[in-house]
Every structure is written in structure tokens, then in C-alpha cells.
Short mmCIF file of C-alpha atoms in Angstrom, two decimals:
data_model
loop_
_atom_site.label_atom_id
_atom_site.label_comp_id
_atom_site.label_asym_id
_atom_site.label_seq_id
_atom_site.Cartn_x
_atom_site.Cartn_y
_atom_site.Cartn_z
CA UNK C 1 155.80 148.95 129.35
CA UNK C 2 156.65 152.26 127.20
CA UNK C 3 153.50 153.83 125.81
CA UNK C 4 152.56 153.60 122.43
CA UNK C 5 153.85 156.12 120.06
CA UNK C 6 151.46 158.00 118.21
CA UNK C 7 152.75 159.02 114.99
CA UNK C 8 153.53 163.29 115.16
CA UNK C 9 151.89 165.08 112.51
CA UNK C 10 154.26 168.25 111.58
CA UNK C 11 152.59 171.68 111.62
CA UNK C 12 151.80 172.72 108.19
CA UNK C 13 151.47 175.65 106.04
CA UNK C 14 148.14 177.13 105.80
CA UNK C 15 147.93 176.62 102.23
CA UNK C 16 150.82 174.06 100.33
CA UNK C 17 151.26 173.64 97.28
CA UNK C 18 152.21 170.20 97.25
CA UNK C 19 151.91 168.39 93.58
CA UNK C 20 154.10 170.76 91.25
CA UNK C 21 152.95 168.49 88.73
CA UNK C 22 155.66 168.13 86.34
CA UNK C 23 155.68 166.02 83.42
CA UNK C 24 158.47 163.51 82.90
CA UNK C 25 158.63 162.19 79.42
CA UNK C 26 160.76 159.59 77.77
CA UNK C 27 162.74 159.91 74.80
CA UNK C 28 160.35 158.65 72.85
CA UNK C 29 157.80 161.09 74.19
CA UNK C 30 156.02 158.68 76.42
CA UNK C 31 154.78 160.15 79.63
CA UNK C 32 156.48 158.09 82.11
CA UNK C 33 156.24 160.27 85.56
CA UNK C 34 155.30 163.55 87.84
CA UNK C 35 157.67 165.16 89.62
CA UNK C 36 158.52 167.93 91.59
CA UNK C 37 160.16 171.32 89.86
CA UNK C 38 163.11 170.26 92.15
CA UNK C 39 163.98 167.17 90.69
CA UNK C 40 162.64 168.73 87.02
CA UNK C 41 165.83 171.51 87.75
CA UNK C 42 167.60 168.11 88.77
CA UNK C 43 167.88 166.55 85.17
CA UNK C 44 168.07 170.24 83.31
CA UNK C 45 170.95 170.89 85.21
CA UNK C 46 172.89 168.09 84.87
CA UNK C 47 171.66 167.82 80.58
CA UNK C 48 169.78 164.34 81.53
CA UNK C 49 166.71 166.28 80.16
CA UNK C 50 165.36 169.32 77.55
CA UNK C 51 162.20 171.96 78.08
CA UNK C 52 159.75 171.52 76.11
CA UNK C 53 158.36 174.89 75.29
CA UNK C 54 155.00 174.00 74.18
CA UNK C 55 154.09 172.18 77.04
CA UNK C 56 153.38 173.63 81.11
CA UNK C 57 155.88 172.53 83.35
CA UNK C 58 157.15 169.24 80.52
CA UNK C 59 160.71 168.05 80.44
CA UNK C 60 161.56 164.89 77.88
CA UNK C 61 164.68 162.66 79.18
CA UNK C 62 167.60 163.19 76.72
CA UNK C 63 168.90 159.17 77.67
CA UNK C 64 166.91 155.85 77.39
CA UNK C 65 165.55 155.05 80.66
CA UNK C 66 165.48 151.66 82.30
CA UNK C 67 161.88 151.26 82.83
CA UNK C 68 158.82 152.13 80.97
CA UNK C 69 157.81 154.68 83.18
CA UNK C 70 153.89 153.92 84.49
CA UNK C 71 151.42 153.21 82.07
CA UNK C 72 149.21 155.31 80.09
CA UNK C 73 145.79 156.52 82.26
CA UNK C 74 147.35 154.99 85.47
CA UNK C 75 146.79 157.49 88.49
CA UNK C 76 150.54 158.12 88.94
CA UNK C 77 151.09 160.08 85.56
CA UNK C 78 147.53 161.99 86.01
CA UNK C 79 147.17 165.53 87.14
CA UNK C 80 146.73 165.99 90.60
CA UNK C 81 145.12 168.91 92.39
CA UNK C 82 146.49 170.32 96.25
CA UNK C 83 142.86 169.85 97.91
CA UNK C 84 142.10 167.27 100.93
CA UNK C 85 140.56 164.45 98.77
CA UNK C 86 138.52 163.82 101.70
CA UNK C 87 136.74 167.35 102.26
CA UNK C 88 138.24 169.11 99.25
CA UNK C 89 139.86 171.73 101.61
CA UNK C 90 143.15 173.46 100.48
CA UNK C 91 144.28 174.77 104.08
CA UNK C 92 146.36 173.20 106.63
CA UNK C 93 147.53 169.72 104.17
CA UNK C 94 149.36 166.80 104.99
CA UNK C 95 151.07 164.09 103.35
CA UNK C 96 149.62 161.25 104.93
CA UNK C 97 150.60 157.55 104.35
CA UNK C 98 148.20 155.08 103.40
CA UNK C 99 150.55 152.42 104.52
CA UNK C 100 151.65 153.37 107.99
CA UNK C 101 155.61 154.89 107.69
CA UNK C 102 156.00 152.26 110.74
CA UNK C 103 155.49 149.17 108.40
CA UNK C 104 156.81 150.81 105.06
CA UNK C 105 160.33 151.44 106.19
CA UNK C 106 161.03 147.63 106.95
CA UNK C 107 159.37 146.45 103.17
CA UNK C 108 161.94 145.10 100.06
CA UNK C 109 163.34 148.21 97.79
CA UNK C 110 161.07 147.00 94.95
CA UNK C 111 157.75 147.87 97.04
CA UNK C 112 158.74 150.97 99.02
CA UNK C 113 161.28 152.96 96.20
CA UNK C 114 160.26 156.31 94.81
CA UNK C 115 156.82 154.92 95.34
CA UNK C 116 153.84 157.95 95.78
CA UNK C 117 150.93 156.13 95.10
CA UNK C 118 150.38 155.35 98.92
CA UNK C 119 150.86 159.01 100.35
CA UNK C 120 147.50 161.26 99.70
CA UNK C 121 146.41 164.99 100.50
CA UNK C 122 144.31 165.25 103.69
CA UNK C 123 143.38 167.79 105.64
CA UNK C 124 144.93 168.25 109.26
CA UNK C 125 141.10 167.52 110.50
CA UNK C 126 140.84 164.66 108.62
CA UNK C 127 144.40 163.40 109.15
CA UNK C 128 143.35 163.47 112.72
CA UNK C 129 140.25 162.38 112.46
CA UNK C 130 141.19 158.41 110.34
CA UNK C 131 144.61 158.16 112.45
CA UNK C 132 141.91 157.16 115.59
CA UNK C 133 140.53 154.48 113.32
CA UNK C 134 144.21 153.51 111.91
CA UNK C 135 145.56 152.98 115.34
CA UNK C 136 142.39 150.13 116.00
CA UNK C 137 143.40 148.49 112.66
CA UNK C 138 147.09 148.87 114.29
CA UNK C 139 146.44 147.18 117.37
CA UNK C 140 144.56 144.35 116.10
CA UNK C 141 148.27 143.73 114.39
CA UNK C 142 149.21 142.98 117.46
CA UNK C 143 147.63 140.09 117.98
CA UNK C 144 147.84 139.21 114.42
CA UNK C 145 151.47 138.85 114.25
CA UNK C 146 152.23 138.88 117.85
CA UNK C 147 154.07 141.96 118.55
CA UNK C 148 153.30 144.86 120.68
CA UNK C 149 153.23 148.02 119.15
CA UNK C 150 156.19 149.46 121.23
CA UNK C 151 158.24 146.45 120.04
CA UNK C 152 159.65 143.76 121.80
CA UNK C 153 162.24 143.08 123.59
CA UNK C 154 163.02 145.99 125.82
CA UNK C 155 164.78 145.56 129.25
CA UNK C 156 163.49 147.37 132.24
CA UNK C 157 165.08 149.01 135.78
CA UNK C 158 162.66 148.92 138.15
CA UNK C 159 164.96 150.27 140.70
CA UNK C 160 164.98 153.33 138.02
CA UNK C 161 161.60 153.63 137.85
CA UNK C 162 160.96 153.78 141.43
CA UNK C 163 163.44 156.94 142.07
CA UNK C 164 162.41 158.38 138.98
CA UNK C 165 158.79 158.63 140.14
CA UNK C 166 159.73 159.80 143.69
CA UNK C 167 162.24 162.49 142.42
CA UNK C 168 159.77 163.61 139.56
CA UNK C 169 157.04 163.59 142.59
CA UNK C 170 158.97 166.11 144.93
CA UNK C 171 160.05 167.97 142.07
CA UNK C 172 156.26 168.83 140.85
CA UNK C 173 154.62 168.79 144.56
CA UNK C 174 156.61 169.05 147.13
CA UNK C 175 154.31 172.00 149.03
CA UNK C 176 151.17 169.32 148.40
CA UNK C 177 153.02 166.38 150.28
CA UNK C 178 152.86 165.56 153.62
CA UNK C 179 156.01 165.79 155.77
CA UNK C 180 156.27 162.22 156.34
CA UNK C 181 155.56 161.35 153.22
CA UNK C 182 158.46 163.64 151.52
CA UNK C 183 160.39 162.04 154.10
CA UNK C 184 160.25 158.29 152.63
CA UNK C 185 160.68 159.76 148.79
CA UNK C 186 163.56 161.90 149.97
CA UNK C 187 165.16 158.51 151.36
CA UNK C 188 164.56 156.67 148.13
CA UNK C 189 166.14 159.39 145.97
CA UNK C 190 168.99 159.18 148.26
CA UNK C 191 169.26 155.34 148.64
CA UNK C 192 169.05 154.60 145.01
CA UNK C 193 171.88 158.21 144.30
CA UNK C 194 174.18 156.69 146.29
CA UNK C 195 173.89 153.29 144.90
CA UNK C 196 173.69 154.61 141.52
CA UNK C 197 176.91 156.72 142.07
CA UNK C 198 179.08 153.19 143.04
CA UNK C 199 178.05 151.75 140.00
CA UNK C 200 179.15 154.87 137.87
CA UNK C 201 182.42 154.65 139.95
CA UNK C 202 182.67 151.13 139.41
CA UNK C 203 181.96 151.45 135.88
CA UNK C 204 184.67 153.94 135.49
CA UNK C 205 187.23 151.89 136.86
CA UNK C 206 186.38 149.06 134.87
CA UNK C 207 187.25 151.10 131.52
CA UNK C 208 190.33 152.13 132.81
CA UNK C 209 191.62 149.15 134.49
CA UNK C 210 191.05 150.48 137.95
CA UNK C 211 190.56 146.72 139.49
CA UNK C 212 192.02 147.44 142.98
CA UNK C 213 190.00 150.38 143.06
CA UNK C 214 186.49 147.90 143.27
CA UNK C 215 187.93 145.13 144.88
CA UNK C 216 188.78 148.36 147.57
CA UNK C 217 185.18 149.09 148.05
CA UNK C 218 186.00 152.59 146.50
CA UNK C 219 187.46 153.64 149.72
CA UNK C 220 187.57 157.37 149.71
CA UNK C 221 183.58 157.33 148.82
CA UNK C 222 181.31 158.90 150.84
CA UNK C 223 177.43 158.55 151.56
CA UNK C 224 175.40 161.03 150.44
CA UNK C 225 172.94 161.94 153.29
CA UNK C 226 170.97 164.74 153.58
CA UNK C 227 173.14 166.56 155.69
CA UNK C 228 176.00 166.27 153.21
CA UNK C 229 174.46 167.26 150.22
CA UNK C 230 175.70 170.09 148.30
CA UNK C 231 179.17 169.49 150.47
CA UNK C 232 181.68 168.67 147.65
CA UNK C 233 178.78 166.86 146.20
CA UNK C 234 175.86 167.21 143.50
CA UNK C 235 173.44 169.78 145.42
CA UNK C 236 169.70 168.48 146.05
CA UNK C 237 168.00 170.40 142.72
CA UNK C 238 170.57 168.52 140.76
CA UNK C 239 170.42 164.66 142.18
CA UNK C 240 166.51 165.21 141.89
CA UNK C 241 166.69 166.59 138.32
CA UNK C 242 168.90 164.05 137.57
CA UNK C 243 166.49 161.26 138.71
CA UNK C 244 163.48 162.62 136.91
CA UNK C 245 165.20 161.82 134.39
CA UNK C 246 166.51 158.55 133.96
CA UNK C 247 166.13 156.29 131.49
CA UNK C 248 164.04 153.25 133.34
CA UNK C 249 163.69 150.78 130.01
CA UNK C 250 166.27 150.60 127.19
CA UNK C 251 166.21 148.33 124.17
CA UNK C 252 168.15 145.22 125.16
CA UNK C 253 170.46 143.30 122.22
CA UNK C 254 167.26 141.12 120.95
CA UNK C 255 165.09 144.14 120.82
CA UNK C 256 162.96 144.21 117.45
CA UNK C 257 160.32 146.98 116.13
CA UNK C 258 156.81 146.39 115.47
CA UNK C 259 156.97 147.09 111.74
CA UNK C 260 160.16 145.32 111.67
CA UNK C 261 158.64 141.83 112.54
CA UNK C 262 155.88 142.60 111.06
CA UNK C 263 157.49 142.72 107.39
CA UNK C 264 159.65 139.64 108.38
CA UNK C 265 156.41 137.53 108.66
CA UNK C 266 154.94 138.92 105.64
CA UNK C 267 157.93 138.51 103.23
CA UNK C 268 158.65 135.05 104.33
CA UNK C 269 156.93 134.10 101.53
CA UNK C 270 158.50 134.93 98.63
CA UNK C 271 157.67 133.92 94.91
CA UNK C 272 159.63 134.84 91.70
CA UNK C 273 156.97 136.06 88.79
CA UNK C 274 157.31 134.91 85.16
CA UNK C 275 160.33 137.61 84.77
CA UNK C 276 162.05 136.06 87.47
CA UNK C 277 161.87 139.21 89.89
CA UNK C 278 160.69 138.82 93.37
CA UNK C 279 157.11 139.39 94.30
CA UNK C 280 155.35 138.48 98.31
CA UNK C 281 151.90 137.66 97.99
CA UNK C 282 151.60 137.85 101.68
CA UNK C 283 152.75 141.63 101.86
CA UNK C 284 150.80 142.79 98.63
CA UNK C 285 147.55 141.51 100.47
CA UNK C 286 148.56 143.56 103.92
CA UNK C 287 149.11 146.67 101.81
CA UNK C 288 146.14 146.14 99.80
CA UNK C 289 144.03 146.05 103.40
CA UNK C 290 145.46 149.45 104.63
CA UNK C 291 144.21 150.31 100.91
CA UNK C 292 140.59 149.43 101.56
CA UNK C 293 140.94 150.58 105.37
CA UNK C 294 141.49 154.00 104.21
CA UNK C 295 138.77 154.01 101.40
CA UNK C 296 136.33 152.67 104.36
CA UNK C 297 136.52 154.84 106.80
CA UNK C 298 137.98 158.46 105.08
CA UNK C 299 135.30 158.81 102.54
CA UNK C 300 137.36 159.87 99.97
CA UNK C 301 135.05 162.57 97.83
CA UNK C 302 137.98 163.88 96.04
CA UNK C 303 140.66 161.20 95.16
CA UNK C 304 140.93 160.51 91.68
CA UNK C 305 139.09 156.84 90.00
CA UNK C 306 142.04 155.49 89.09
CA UNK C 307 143.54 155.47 92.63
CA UNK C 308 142.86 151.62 93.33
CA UNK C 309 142.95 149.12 95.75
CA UNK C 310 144.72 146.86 92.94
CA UNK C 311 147.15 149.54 91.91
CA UNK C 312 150.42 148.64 91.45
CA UNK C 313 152.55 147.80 94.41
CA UNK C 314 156.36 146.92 93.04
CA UNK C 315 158.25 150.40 91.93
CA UNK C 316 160.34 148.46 89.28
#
């Protein structure tokens, strides 16, 4: 079985300034959104928006927007300040996501577009510290919705494995290992080379219509024995480099992610609201839980009131 991914946490700068905090107003003056000064430059450039001199880091749309922006006090058009809003530090941030990027990438358009309420300021020690507690609330997913973390559906070589551990094993200790002993892994590499070599050859003559060329035995093909290697064929560092590292599990055709099946259970249910858009009362209450997971067991001393549990979870 492949082992669990952990989810890599990028090195960061010692000190980021991460909210730019610029102020996205509608035509009508409304305060709608933040942004960065990158996507500020973004609408200046291309005229879809003035300066507005008397205001810090303020640009006012020069078209009528589709939406309504977010509304007025919510947490998404507030100020927000580049500290961990866990220990209040300002060195060494991350973006971290409050919904796991592993279940977020599979949701409908309308819950994971343009949407930043979910990704927070923490500190790399207290990114590291919750991501132990988020990986628990992970694996009891996995009996919840019946899916292994590592996904399902992968198809494995045995065969692989076995001369990828005994190449990988004379590669790394060969001085530590008996005689004997180096003997038998020696004669696995070999045995599974030269097998593995007649089904490249075999493979290759399948692709270019070679038929009498397998139904021939490959005549012309030699064994590779100790004695012959590195004679017109791969030298010994090479087979056993190549053998440490094959691939010994692939995804096979039915192979599906974690966070993929996940989302497919969750959105099953789906019911149209009184505007007739699409809403999944199954997946609000999943996100709302890695919500409250993250409130229980960060300790957030420095995230603003009106980040909620209840806020809103459709971008539209």
C-alpha cells in the first residue's frame, strides 16, 4: 500500500507580507472586496477601475459588477493584519487551508471560486503543530466514507517490489551483507532483469508489428548472468540503479482520489435554494466541521470575530 502523503509545507520568507489589503469598491461606492496590489494593477491597467486618491490602497470599479460584492461588516471586506492568528507571530507565515486542498479541489465552482475565507495566517510552528491533529480528523474520513487516504484503486507488481528491495538493499549495504546472502539478492536482480528485459522487447515489437519476432522467442536474446554483465549489456551499477527504482504500484483505469470520492458522496445531495441556484447541504456541514476542527484545537487568539463557523460557503 503507498504511504500516506503528508501535505508539504513550502519554505517561507522570514517575514511576508501577505494581505496587501486593497479595497475593491463598486460603482456605487460599495465596498465589495480585498485584493492583492496585483490584481488592483490588474483592473487600472486594463481601465476596469479608477484610484481613488483620498483613500490608502482604494480602487472603485468603473463597470457594474455582477454580484454585490460581500456584505457590509462580513470578515472578507475587513482589514486584515500579516500576524499568525494563533500566536500573533509575524515570522516564518503560511497560508494554510482550513479545508484541506485534498478535499477543496474536487468541490462545485460555486463553493471553491475566488473563495479566501478558508485559508488563514499561521505560523510555520503552528502550521505544524494542528496538521498532527488534522491528519486524525483525516483518517477517521476514512472510515467515514470508505476510502483510504492514498486512494483507491491502485494496481500493484509484486514481482517489482521484490527486486526493487533487493537492488535498493545491495546498493545501500552491500559491505554489511553476508556473502551468501548478496548471493540470493544478486540472483533476484538478475532473474527478474532478464525477465523484465523480454517484456520490454516484447513490448517493442508489439508497437511496431514485430509478431514473428515474439512468436520467435526473441531469438538473438541473451541471458544476462553475472559473468556477462557489462558485455554488450547494461553494466551491474546500472541494472541495480535501475531496479531501485521501479515503479512497484501504478494507478490502474478505476483508480479514484480520496478527496475525489469524498466530494462525490457529499454532493450527491443536491438542493436548488429559493433563487434556483444549487446549494449541498451535505458538503456545507463537512466544511463547516473542518471550521470548528480548526477553532478547537488551534486556539485562535488573533483571528478576527467575524471569521465564523456559519460564514458563507457559496462564492456567487
Amino acid at each position: 500500500m503507498p504511504r500516506e502523503k503528508k501535505e508539504v509545507v513550502m519554505p517561507s520568507k522570514k517575514s511576508n507580507i501577505i494581505y496587501e489589503n486593497w479595497k475593491v469598491y463598486s460603482k456605487a461606492h460599495k465596498l465589495m472586496f480585498r485584493c492583492n496590489e496585483k490584481k488592483a494593477q490588474w483592473y487600472l491597467k486594463r481601465e476596469l477601475a479608477t484610484l481613488l486618491p483620498k483613500e490608502t490602497r482604494s480602487i472603485k470599479l468603473t463597470f457594474e459588477a455582477k454580484g454585490d460584492g460581500h456584505k457590509k461588516g462580513d470578515y472578507m471586506v475587513e482589514d486584515r493584519s500579516n500576524i499568525c492568528i494563533s500566536c500573533g507571530g509575524d515570522q516564518y507565515l503560511t497560508i494554510h487551508h482550513v479545508v484541506p486542498e485534498m478535499y477543496r479541489h474536487w468541490m462545485p465552482l460555486a463553493v471553491k471560486s475566488k473563495s479566501s475565507r478558508d485559508l488563514l495566517l499561521l505560523c510555520k510552528h503552528c502550521h505544524n503543530g494542528y496538521e498532527d491533529k488534522a491528519m486524525k480528523f483525516k483518517k477517521q474520513c476514512v472510515n467515514r466514507f470508505n476510502i483510504p487516504l492514498e486512494g483507491h484503486g491502485w494496481v500493484y507488481l509484486p514481482h517489482y517490489k521484490v527486486a526493487k528491495k533487493a537492488a535498493s538493499a545491495l546498493i545501500r549495504s552491500a559491505d554489511k551483507i553476508p556473502q551468501d546472502r548478496q548471493q540470493v539478492l544478486k540472483d533476484t536482480v538478475l532473474k527478474f532483469w532478464n525477465e523484465y528485459r523480454k517484456e520490454v522487447k516484447e513490448k517493442e515489437a508489439v508497437h511496431s508489428d514485430k509478431e514473428e519476432e515474439i512468436t520467435s522467442g526473441n531469438k538473438g536474446e541473451e541471458t544476462v548472468t553475472e559473468e556477462t554483465v557489462g558485455d554488450g549489456n547494461e553494466d551491474w551499477d546500472t541494472i541495480l540503479e535501475k531496479c531501485s527504482l521501479l515503479e512497484d504500484h501504478f494507478r490502474g483505469s478505476d483508480f479514484i482520489e480520496h478527496g475525489n470520492k469524498v466530494i462525490q458522496q457529499l454532493t450527491k445531495n443536491c438542493v436548488r435554494n429559493d433563487r434556483g441556484q444549487e446549494t449541498w447541504p451535505d458538503l456545507e456541514g463537512f466544511i463547516k466541521e473542518w471550521r470548528q476542527h480548526f477553532l478547537d484545537h488551534i486556539d485562535p487568539k488573533f483571528l478576527s470575530e467575524l471569521w465564523t463557523v456559519d460564514g458563507d460557503i457559496y462564492t456567487r
